[in-house]
Coordinates of C-alpha atoms and ligand atoms in Angstrom, one line a residue:
M5 CA 2.4 -10.3 -29.1
N6 CA 1.2 -8.5 -25.9
D7 CA -0.2 -5.0 -26.0
F8 CA 1.6 -4.2 -22.8
P9 CA 5.4 -4.0 -22.0
T10 CA 7.1 -7.1 -20.5
Q11 CA 10.8 -6.0 -20.7
L12 CA 13.0 -3.9 -18.4
L13 CA 12.9 -0.2 -18.8
I14 CA 16.5 1.0 -18.4
N15 CA 17.5 4.5 -19.3
G16 CA 14.7 5.0 -21.8
T17 CA 15.2 1.7 -23.6
W18 CA 13.2 -1.5 -23.3
L19 CA 15.5 -4.5 -22.8
D20 CA 15.0 -8.2 -22.6
G21 CA 17.2 -8.6 -19.6
S22 CA 20.3 -10.9 -19.6
G23 CA 19.1 -13.3 -16.9
A24 CA 17.7 -16.7 -17.9
K25 CA 14.9 -16.4 -15.4
R26 CA 11.6 -14.9 -16.5
L27 CA 8.6 -14.1 -14.3
A28 CA 5.4 -16.1 -15.1
I29 CA 2.3 -13.9 -14.9
V30 CA -0.8 -15.7 -13.9
N31 CA -4.5 -14.7 -14.0
P32 CA -5.7 -15.5 -10.4
A33 CA -9.3 -15.8 -11.6
T34 CA -8.4 -18.7 -14.0
E35 CA -5.1 -19.9 -12.7
E36 CA -3.8 -19.6 -16.3
P37 CA -0.4 -18.0 -17.1
F38 CA -0.8 -15.3 -19.7
A39 CA 2.5 -13.5 -20.0
E40 CA 6.2 -13.7 -19.2
V41 CA 8.2 -10.7 -17.9
S42 CA 12.0 -10.1 -17.9
S43 CA 13.6 -10.4 -14.5
A44 CA 16.4 -8.0 -13.7
T45 CA 19.8 -9.2 -12.6
A46 CA 21.9 -7.4 -10.0
D47 CA 24.1 -6.1 -12.9
E48 CA 21.0 -4.6 -14.6
I49 CA 20.0 -2.9 -11.3
G50 CA 23.5 -1.4 -11.2
Q51 CA 23.1 -0.1 -14.7
A52 CA 19.8 1.5 -13.8
A53 CA 21.2 3.1 -10.7
K54 CA 24.0 4.7 -12.7
A55 CA 21.6 5.9 -15.4
A56 CA 19.4 7.4 -12.7
Q57 CA 22.3 9.2 -11.1
A58 CA 23.3 10.6 -14.5
A59 CA 19.7 11.7 -15.3
F60 CA 19.6 13.4 -11.9
E61 CA 22.8 15.3 -12.3
S62 CA 22.5 16.1 -16.0
G63 CA 19.3 18.2 -15.7
W64 CA 16.4 16.7 -13.7
R65 CA 17.5 18.2 -10.3
D66 CA 18.0 21.6 -11.9
L67 CA 14.9 21.7 -14.0
P68 CA 12.8 24.8 -13.2
P69 CA 10.0 23.5 -10.8
G70 CA 7.3 24.7 -13.2
Q71 CA 8.7 22.4 -16.0
R72 CA 8.8 19.4 -13.6
A73 CA 5.3 20.1 -12.6
E74 CA 4.1 20.3 -16.2
M75 CA 5.7 16.9 -17.0
L76 CA 4.0 15.3 -14.0
H77 CA 0.6 16.8 -14.9
N78 CA 1.2 15.4 -18.4
L79 CA 1.9 12.0 -16.9
A80 CA -1.4 12.3 -14.9
K81 CA -3.2 13.0 -18.1
R82 CA -1.6 10.0 -19.9
I83 CA -2.7 7.8 -17.0
R84 CA -6.3 9.2 -17.2
E85 CA -6.4 8.6 -21.0
N86 CA -5.3 4.9 -20.3
T87 CA -7.4 4.2 -17.2
E88 CA -9.3 1.5 -18.9
N89 CA -6.2 -0.3 -20.2
I90 CA -4.5 -0.1 -16.8
A91 CA -7.6 -1.3 -15.0
Q92 CA -8.1 -4.3 -17.4
L93 CA -4.5 -5.3 -17.0
E94 CA -4.6 -4.9 -13.2
T95 CA -7.7 -7.0 -13.0
R96 CA -6.2 -9.7 -15.1
N97 CA -2.9 -9.8 -13.1
V98 CA -4.3 -9.3 -9.6
G99 CA -7.8 -10.6 -9.7
K100 CA -9.1 -7.3 -8.5
P101 CA -12.7 -6.3 -9.3
I102 CA -12.7 -4.1 -12.4
G103 CA -14.6 -1.3 -10.6
D104 CA -11.9 -1.2 -7.9
A105 CA -9.1 -1.3 -10.6
R106 CA -10.6 1.6 -12.4
W107 CA -10.9 3.6 -9.2
E108 CA -7.2 2.8 -8.4
A109 CA -6.0 3.8 -11.9
D110 CA -7.8 7.1 -11.6
A111 CA -6.5 7.6 -8.0
G112 CA -3.0 7.1 -9.4
A113 CA -3.5 10.0 -11.8
K114 CA -4.8 12.2 -9.0
V115 CA -1.6 11.4 -7.0
F116 CA 0.6 12.7 -9.9
D117 CA -1.6 15.8 -10.2
Y118 CA -1.4 16.4 -6.4
Y119 CA 2.4 16.2 -6.3
A120 CA 2.8 18.3 -9.5
G121 CA 0.8 21.0 -7.7
A122 CA 2.8 20.4 -4.5
I123 CA 6.1 21.3 -6.2
G124 CA 5.3 25.0 -5.6
H125 CA 4.6 24.4 -1.9
L126 CA 7.9 22.6 -1.0
C127 CA 9.3 25.5 1.0
G128 CA 12.3 26.1 3.3
Q129 CA 12.4 28.5 6.2
T130 CA 14.1 31.8 7.1
I131 CA 15.5 31.5 10.6
P132 CA 16.3 34.5 12.9
V133 CA 19.6 33.0 14.3
A134 CA 21.1 34.6 17.4
R135 CA 24.2 36.1 15.8
G136 CA 22.4 38.0 13.1
G137 CA 23.2 37.5 9.4
F138 CA 20.8 35.7 7.2
D139 CA 19.9 32.0 7.8
F140 CA 17.6 30.0 5.6
T141 CA 16.9 26.3 4.7
L142 CA 16.5 24.6 1.3
R143 CA 14.8 21.3 0.7
Q144 CA 17.0 19.6 -1.8
P145 CA 16.4 16.3 -3.7
M146 CA 18.4 13.3 -2.5
G147 CA 19.4 11.8 -5.9
V148 CA 18.5 8.2 -6.7
I149 CA 15.5 6.8 -4.8
A150 CA 14.6 3.1 -4.9
A151 CA 10.9 2.2 -4.8
I152 CA 10.1 -1.5 -3.9
T153 CA 6.4 -2.3 -4.1
P154 CA 4.0 -5.2 -3.2
W155 CA 1.4 -7.1 -5.2
N156 CA -1.9 -6.0 -3.6
F157 CA -2.2 -2.5 -5.1
P158 CA 0.5 -2.6 -7.7
F159 CA -0.4 0.5 -9.8
L160 CA -1.6 2.8 -7.0
I161 CA 1.3 2.1 -4.6
A162 CA 3.8 2.6 -7.4
C163 CA 2.2 6.0 -7.9
W164 CA 2.4 6.8 -4.2
K165 CA 6.1 6.1 -4.2
V166 CA 7.1 7.5 -7.5
A167 CA 5.2 10.8 -7.7
P168 CA 6.5 12.6 -4.6
A169 CA 10.1 11.4 -5.3
L170 CA 10.0 12.8 -8.8
A171 CA 8.2 15.9 -7.8
A172 CA 11.0 16.7 -5.3
G173 CA 13.5 16.3 -8.1
N174 CA 14.9 12.8 -7.5
A175 CA 15.3 10.0 -10.1
V176 CA 13.5 6.7 -9.3
V177 CA 14.3 3.1 -9.9
L178 CA 11.1 1.1 -9.4
K179 CA 11.1 -2.7 -8.6
P180 CA 7.5 -4.0 -8.6
A181 CA 6.5 -7.3 -7.0
S182 CA 7.3 -10.4 -9.0
L183 CA 3.7 -11.5 -9.1
T184 CA 2.4 -8.2 -10.5
P185 CA 4.8 -6.2 -12.5
L186 CA 2.6 -5.3 -15.5
T187 CA 1.0 -2.0 -14.5
A188 CA 4.3 -0.7 -13.1
L189 CA 5.8 -1.3 -16.5
M190 CA 2.9 0.5 -18.0
L191 CA 3.6 3.5 -15.7
G192 CA 7.1 3.5 -17.1
Q193 CA 5.7 3.5 -20.7
L194 CA 3.3 6.4 -19.9
A195 CA 6.2 8.4 -18.3
Q196 CA 8.1 8.0 -21.6
E197 CA 5.1 9.2 -23.5
A198 CA 4.8 12.2 -21.1
D199 CA 8.4 13.1 -22.1
L200 CA 10.1 12.5 -18.8
P201 CA 13.8 12.4 -19.6
N202 CA 15.5 9.0 -19.9
G203 CA 16.6 7.6 -16.6
V204 CA 14.3 9.7 -14.5
L205 CA 11.9 6.8 -14.0
Q206 CA 13.1 3.3 -14.7
V207 CA 11.1 0.1 -14.0
L208 CA 12.9 -3.2 -13.4
P209 CA 10.8 -6.2 -12.4
G210 CA 12.9 -9.0 -10.7
S211 CA 13.0 -11.1 -7.7
G212 CA 13.3 -9.6 -4.2
A213 CA 16.3 -11.8 -3.4
E214 CA 18.3 -10.6 -6.4
A215 CA 16.9 -7.3 -7.9
G216 CA 15.4 -6.0 -4.7
H217 CA 18.5 -6.8 -2.7
A218 CA 20.8 -5.3 -5.3
L219 CA 18.7 -2.1 -5.3
A220 CA 18.5 -1.9 -1.5
T221 CA 22.3 -2.2 -1.2
H222 CA 23.4 -0.1 -4.2
P223 CA 25.8 2.7 -3.1
L224 CA 24.1 5.3 -5.5
V225 CA 20.7 4.7 -3.9
R226 CA 20.1 7.3 -1.2
K227 CA 16.7 6.3 -0.1
I228 CA 14.5 3.2 -0.2
G229 CA 10.7 3.7 -0.3
F230 CA 9.3 0.2 0.6
T231 CA 5.8 -1.1 0.9
G232 CA 5.4 -4.8 1.8
S233 CA 5.6 -7.2 4.7
T234 CA 7.1 -6.4 8.1
E235 CA 9.5 -9.3 7.6
V236 CA 11.0 -7.9 4.4
G237 CA 10.8 -4.3 5.8
T238 CA 13.0 -5.4 8.6
T239 CA 15.5 -6.8 6.1
I240 CA 15.4 -3.5 4.1
M241 CA 16.1 -1.5 7.2
K242 CA 19.1 -3.6 8.1
L243 CA 20.4 -3.5 4.5
A244 CA 20.1 0.3 4.6
A245 CA 22.0 0.7 7.8
D246 CA 25.6 0.4 6.4
D247 CA 25.2 3.4 4.1
I248 CA 22.7 5.2 6.4
K249 CA 20.3 5.2 3.5
R250 CA 17.0 6.8 4.3
V251 CA 14.1 4.4 4.5
S252 CA 10.3 4.8 4.5
L253 CA 8.5 1.6 5.3
E254 CA 4.8 0.9 4.9
L255 CA 4.3 -2.6 6.4
G256 CA 1.8 -5.0 7.8
G257 CA -1.3 -4.4 9.9
K258 CA -3.9 -6.0 12.2
S259 CA -6.3 -3.1 12.5
P260 CA -9.2 -2.8 14.9
N261 CA -12.8 -2.0 14.1
I262 CA -14.4 -0.8 17.3
V263 CA -18.2 -0.5 17.5
F264 CA -20.0 0.9 20.5
A265 CA -23.6 0.2 21.3
D266 CA -24.5 3.9 21.0
A267 CA -23.3 4.0 17.3
N268 CA -25.4 3.6 14.3
W269 CA -24.3 0.0 14.5
E270 CA -26.7 -1.3 11.9
R271 CA -24.8 0.9 9.4
A272 CA -21.5 -0.3 10.8
A273 CA -22.6 -3.9 10.4
A274 CA -23.6 -3.2 6.8
E275 CA -20.4 -1.4 5.9
S276 CA -17.8 -3.3 7.8
P277 CA -17.6 -6.5 5.7
M278 CA -15.9 -4.4 2.9
S279 CA -13.5 -2.9 5.5
V280 CA -11.9 -6.2 5.7
F281 CA -12.9 -8.2 2.6
A282 CA -12.2 -5.5 0.0
N283 CA -9.3 -6.6 -2.2
T284 CA -10.1 -10.1 -0.9
G285 CA -8.7 -9.1 2.5
Q286 CA -5.3 -8.5 0.9
D287 CA -5.1 -5.0 2.3
C288 CA -2.7 -3.7 4.9
C289 CA -5.5 -1.5 6.3
A290 CA -8.0 -4.5 6.6
R291 CA -10.0 -4.1 9.8
S292 CA -9.4 -7.8 10.7
R293 CA -10.0 -7.5 14.5
M294 CA -13.5 -6.4 15.4
F295 CA -14.4 -5.2 18.9
I296 CA -18.2 -5.1 19.4
E297 CA -19.8 -3.8 22.6
Q298 CA -21.3 -6.8 24.4
S299 CA -24.9 -5.5 24.5
I300 CA -25.2 -5.6 20.7
F301 CA -22.7 -8.4 20.0
D302 CA -25.2 -11.1 18.9
R303 CA -27.4 -8.9 16.8
F304 CA -24.3 -7.2 15.3
V305 CA -22.8 -10.6 14.3
D306 CA -26.0 -11.7 12.7
Q307 CA -26.2 -8.6 10.6
F308 CA -22.5 -8.6 9.8
V309 CA -22.8 -12.3 8.6
A310 CA -25.9 -11.4 6.5
A311 CA -24.0 -8.5 4.9
T312 CA -21.0 -10.7 4.2
E313 CA -23.1 -13.4 2.6
A314 CA -24.7 -10.7 0.4
L315 CA -21.4 -9.7 -1.1
N316 CA -20.9 -10.4 -4.8
I317 CA -18.0 -12.8 -5.0
G318 CA -16.7 -14.1 -8.3
D319 CA -15.3 -13.1 -11.7
P320 CA -13.4 -9.8 -11.2
G321 CA -14.2 -8.8 -14.8
N322 CA -17.9 -8.5 -13.9
E323 CA -19.0 -4.9 -13.2
T324 CA -20.9 -5.9 -10.1
T325 CA -18.2 -8.1 -8.4
Q326 CA -17.1 -6.9 -5.0
V327 CA -14.7 -9.6 -4.0
G328 CA -12.5 -11.5 -6.5
P329 CA -10.0 -14.4 -6.1
M330 CA -6.8 -14.2 -3.9
I331 CA -3.5 -13.5 -5.6
C332 CA -2.1 -17.0 -5.7
A333 CA -2.5 -20.6 -4.4
A334 CA 0.1 -20.1 -1.6
Q335 CA -1.7 -17.0 -0.2
R336 CA -5.0 -18.9 -0.2
E337 CA -3.4 -21.8 1.6
L338 CA -2.0 -19.5 4.2
S339 CA -5.4 -18.0 4.9
E340 CA -6.9 -21.5 5.1
S341 CA -4.3 -22.5 7.6
F342 CA -5.4 -19.7 9.9
I343 CA -9.1 -20.8 9.5
A344 CA -8.2 -24.4 10.3
G345 CA -6.1 -23.3 13.3
A346 CA -9.1 -21.3 14.6
R347 CA -11.4 -24.2 14.2
D348 CA -9.0 -26.5 16.0
A349 CA -8.8 -24.0 18.8
G350 CA -12.6 -24.2 19.3
C351 CA -13.6 -21.0 17.6
E352 CA -16.8 -20.8 15.6
I353 CA -16.6 -20.2 11.8
R354 CA -19.9 -18.3 11.4
S355 CA -19.7 -18.0 7.6
G356 CA -17.4 -18.9 4.7
G357 CA -13.8 -20.2 5.0
D358 CA -14.5 -22.7 2.2
R359 CA -13.6 -22.7 -1.5
P360 CA -16.3 -22.2 -4.1
D361 CA -16.4 -24.8 -6.9
E362 CA -15.0 -22.8 -9.8
S363 CA -11.3 -22.6 -10.7
G364 CA -9.4 -19.5 -9.6
F365 CA -7.9 -18.8 -6.2
Y366 CA -11.2 -18.0 -4.6
L367 CA -11.9 -18.3 -0.8
N368 CA -15.3 -17.4 0.7
P369 CA -14.9 -14.7 3.3
A370 CA -14.5 -16.3 6.8
V371 CA -16.3 -14.8 9.8
I372 CA -14.9 -16.1 13.1
T373 CA -16.2 -15.7 16.7
G374 CA -15.2 -17.3 20.0
V375 CA -11.6 -16.2 19.6
E376 CA -9.1 -15.8 22.4
T377 CA -6.7 -12.9 22.3
S378 CA -3.8 -15.5 22.3
D379 CA -5.1 -17.2 19.2
R380 CA -3.0 -17.0 16.1
A381 CA -5.9 -15.7 13.9
W382 CA -6.3 -12.8 16.3
R383 CA -2.7 -11.9 16.6
E384 CA -1.1 -12.3 13.2
E385 CA -1.7 -10.5 9.9
I386 CA -3.6 -13.0 7.7
F387 CA -3.7 -10.9 4.5
G388 CA -6.8 -12.8 3.3
P389 CA -10.6 -12.7 3.7
V390 CA -10.7 -13.6 7.4
V391 CA -12.1 -11.6 10.2
C392 CA -12.4 -12.3 14.0
L393 CA -15.0 -10.6 16.2
R394 CA -14.8 -10.3 20.0
P395 CA -17.3 -8.7 22.4
F396 CA -16.1 -6.0 25.0
N397 CA -17.7 -4.5 28.1
D398 CA -15.2 -2.0 29.4
E399 CA -13.6 0.8 27.3
A400 CA -10.2 0.7 29.1
E401 CA -9.9 -3.0 28.9
M402 CA -10.9 -3.0 25.2
L403 CA -8.2 -0.4 24.5
R404 CA -5.6 -2.6 26.2
E405 CA -6.6 -5.4 23.9
V406 CA -6.7 -3.1 20.8
N407 CA -3.1 -2.0 21.5
D408 CA -1.8 -5.4 22.5
T409 CA -0.2 -6.0 19.1
N410 CA 3.0 -5.2 17.4
F411 CA 1.1 -3.5 14.5
G412 CA -0.4 -0.1 14.4
L413 CA -1.5 0.9 10.9
S414 CA -5.2 1.7 10.7
G415 CA -8.6 1.3 12.4
S416 CA -12.1 2.5 12.9
V417 CA -14.3 3.7 15.8
W418 CA -18.0 3.8 15.7
S419 CA -19.9 5.9 18.3
S420 CA -22.5 8.6 18.2
N421 CA -20.8 10.1 21.3
L422 CA -18.1 12.2 19.6
S423 CA -16.1 12.8 22.8
R424 CA -15.9 9.1 23.3
A425 CA -15.0 8.4 19.7
L426 CA -12.2 11.0 19.7
R427 CA -10.9 9.8 23.1
V428 CA -10.6 6.3 21.7
A429 CA -9.2 7.5 18.4
R430 CA -6.4 9.2 20.3
R431 CA -5.6 6.2 22.4
V432 CA -5.5 3.6 19.6
E433 CA -1.8 3.2 18.7
S434 CA -2.1 3.5 14.9
G435 CA -1.0 6.0 12.2
V436 CA -4.4 6.3 10.7
I437 CA -7.9 6.0 12.2
S438 CA -11.4 6.8 11.0
V439 CA -14.5 7.7 13.0
N440 CA -18.0 6.5 11.8
T441 CA -16.6 5.5 8.4
H442 CA -13.9 3.2 7.1
S443 CA -12.4 5.8 4.8
S444 CA -9.0 6.7 6.1
V445 CA -6.6 7.0 3.1
H446 CA -6.5 10.4 1.3
T447 CA -4.0 11.6 -1.2
E448 CA -3.6 14.9 0.7
A449 CA -3.2 13.3 4.2
P450 CA -0.3 11.4 5.7
F451 CA -0.6 7.6 5.7
G452 CA 1.6 5.1 7.6
G453 CA 2.0 3.1 10.7
F454 CA 3.1 3.1 14.3
K455 CA 5.2 0.3 15.8
R456 CA 6.0 -2.6 13.3
S457 CA 3.6 -1.2 10.8
G458 CA 6.2 1.1 9.4
L459 CA 8.4 4.1 9.5
G460 CA 7.6 7.5 7.8
R461 CA 4.5 8.4 5.9
D462 CA 3.2 8.0 2.3
L463 CA 1.0 10.7 0.7
G464 CA 0.4 14.3 1.7
M465 CA 3.3 16.8 1.9
S466 CA 5.0 14.5 4.4
A467 CA 5.9 12.0 1.7
M468 CA 7.4 14.7 -0.5
E469 CA 9.4 16.3 2.3
A470 CA 10.7 12.8 3.1
C471 CA 12.2 12.7 -0.4
T472 CA 14.4 15.7 0.4
E473 CA 17.3 16.6 2.5
V474 CA 17.3 19.9 4.5
K475 CA 20.2 22.2 3.8
N476 CA 20.9 25.1 6.1
I477 CA 22.6 28.1 4.5
Y478 CA 24.0 31.0 6.6
V479 CA 25.1 34.2 5.1
G480 CA 27.3 36.4 7.4
E481 CA 26.7 40.1 7.8
Ligands
LIG19 P1 6.8 -8.6 0.5 O1 6.9 -10.1 0.3 O2 7.4 -8.0 1.7 O3 7.3 -8.0 -0.9 C1 7.3 -6.6 -1.1 C2 8.4 -6.3 -2.1 O4 9.7 -6.5 -1.6 C3 8.3 -7.1 -3.4 O5 8.6 -6.3 -4.5 C4 9.3 -8.2 -3.1 O6 9.8 -8.8 -4.3 C5 10.4 -7.3 -2.5 N1 11.4 -8.1 -1.7 C6 11.3 -9.3 -1.2 N2 12.4 -9.7 -0.5 C7 13.3 -8.7 -0.7 C8 14.7 -8.4 -0.3 N3 15.3 -9.4 0.4 N4 15.2 -7.3 -0.6 C9 14.6 -6.3 -1.3 N5 13.3 -6.5 -1.7 C10 12.7 -7.7 -1.4 O7 5.2 -8.1 0.5 P2 4.1 -8.7 -0.4 O8 3.9 -10.1 -0.1 O9 4.3 -8.3 -1.8 O10 2.9 -7.8 0.1 C11 2.1 -8.1 1.2 C12 2.5 -7.3 2.4 O11 2.6 -5.9 2.1 C13 1.6 -7.4 3.6 O12 2.3 -7.6 4.8 C14 0.9 -6.0 3.7 O13 0.4 -5.7 4.9 C15 2.0 -5.1 3.2 N6 1.4 -3.9 2.7 C16 1.5 -2.7 3.4 C17 1.0 -1.5 2.9 C18 1.1 -0.3 3.7 O14 0.9 0.8 3.1 N7 1.4 -0.3 5.0 C19 0.3 -1.5 1.7 C20 0.2 -2.7 1.0 C21 0.8 -3.9 1.5 P3 9.2 -10.2 -4.8 O15 7.8 -9.9 -5.2 O16 10.1 -10.7 -5.8 O17 9.1 -11.1 -3.5
LIG20 MG1 5.6 -11.7 -0.2

């Protein structure tokens, strides 16, 4: 008997699911399966959508904002009381270092507290229209919102999607990634314990092809909040088109890390390995393309390699581990194919790229130089522990290379010349950029991408506003 839920949460009831298929849950650090989870059918997604609509209409949308806020604060409290359980489960299911998993569980609680507080700040406007009278806007909830999430930050990204949608008065149907549904189910359980009404938050693991597709096409679903690959994001946008469903898409990235010679570049070299190898490189914000000013390039690479080789790689259950295994065999093979391709193209693998001896989907972080801008490893999102470094001489030419990509999610600029750093930050085509640090995701600030990295923004007030429709009301004189 597991001490975590493995069924579908539909309208306040835990159900086995009628489908024959079950999702096998594997520990990436041991390669051992340790649980099986129900997999929702299209029919069950339909039941959940109807229950969500009923919960929305029968009270949730009209609940006084203060009561909604209190419930979401309660949910934050329940998350905080269960941080250790959530973190242990996340580490077992994702292979994430336990310290990171604890931080993410706590960050999830903060997201619910933030949006509970934001409820009182979701304001309309009064507008002085030309013909007089009284004109004002309301921000109204949409109804049923679908949340479809990936496997790299299963708990935290579920919180990013669910909290602003609920805070704005919508009901949510959450479909987590098939590889990592456990902490999303736990979120559903904690929401029940926090007395959220039945149907307001339902959690249905299931395959993208069946459950995800059914959710994205269900007529009662008014908006799809999606985080995942650009490929599936494109499909979601097409599926949404028939009903003009709203979409918010947080997709892939190939983010730059730009280091000028006038920066505290020793610090940049020491801190940059974790800007790409954290979460074993399975991070949409991974700074996987590094642009280093030519005059410091050789010294920088030496220090970067030394800092990479000093990382603690291994059992994610250990308190001191910084880099755990990858999520599954297929993702590791994909990363290895990029490394092999780079080697064949004549690039130099300066460190890693090989597997350690132990079982588990481990891959030693690969540091690659000698890359051409046309190489696959430089152009495509790898989503594993692989980084490419290239020297640059000229700022304008470097910026052309930085922006020569279909992605535009994140990035960093290192320079002690603030005018230069800000000039470059403004020119980089990305939704998020950090100066002299790699920290660029904050609960209170908008997060999302330019170009094929996405549409819309998670976090901050933008995410909550994007879970509403604007209604204009005019009162004649
Ligand atoms: P994915 O393959 O795109 O899957 C994401 C979610 O979509 C999963 O729940 C998946 O279900 C579901 N899905 C798959 N096909 C579907 C379909 N036809 N209709 C509806 N849903 C469908 O992404 P992933 O492999 O889990 O995650 C890695 C990707 O996420 C990377 O590209 C990464 O950059 C991106 N990401 C972006 C951000 C960001 O904020 N920008 C954050 C994290 C990750 P299954 O699990 O059953 O396939
Ligand atoms: Mg996938």
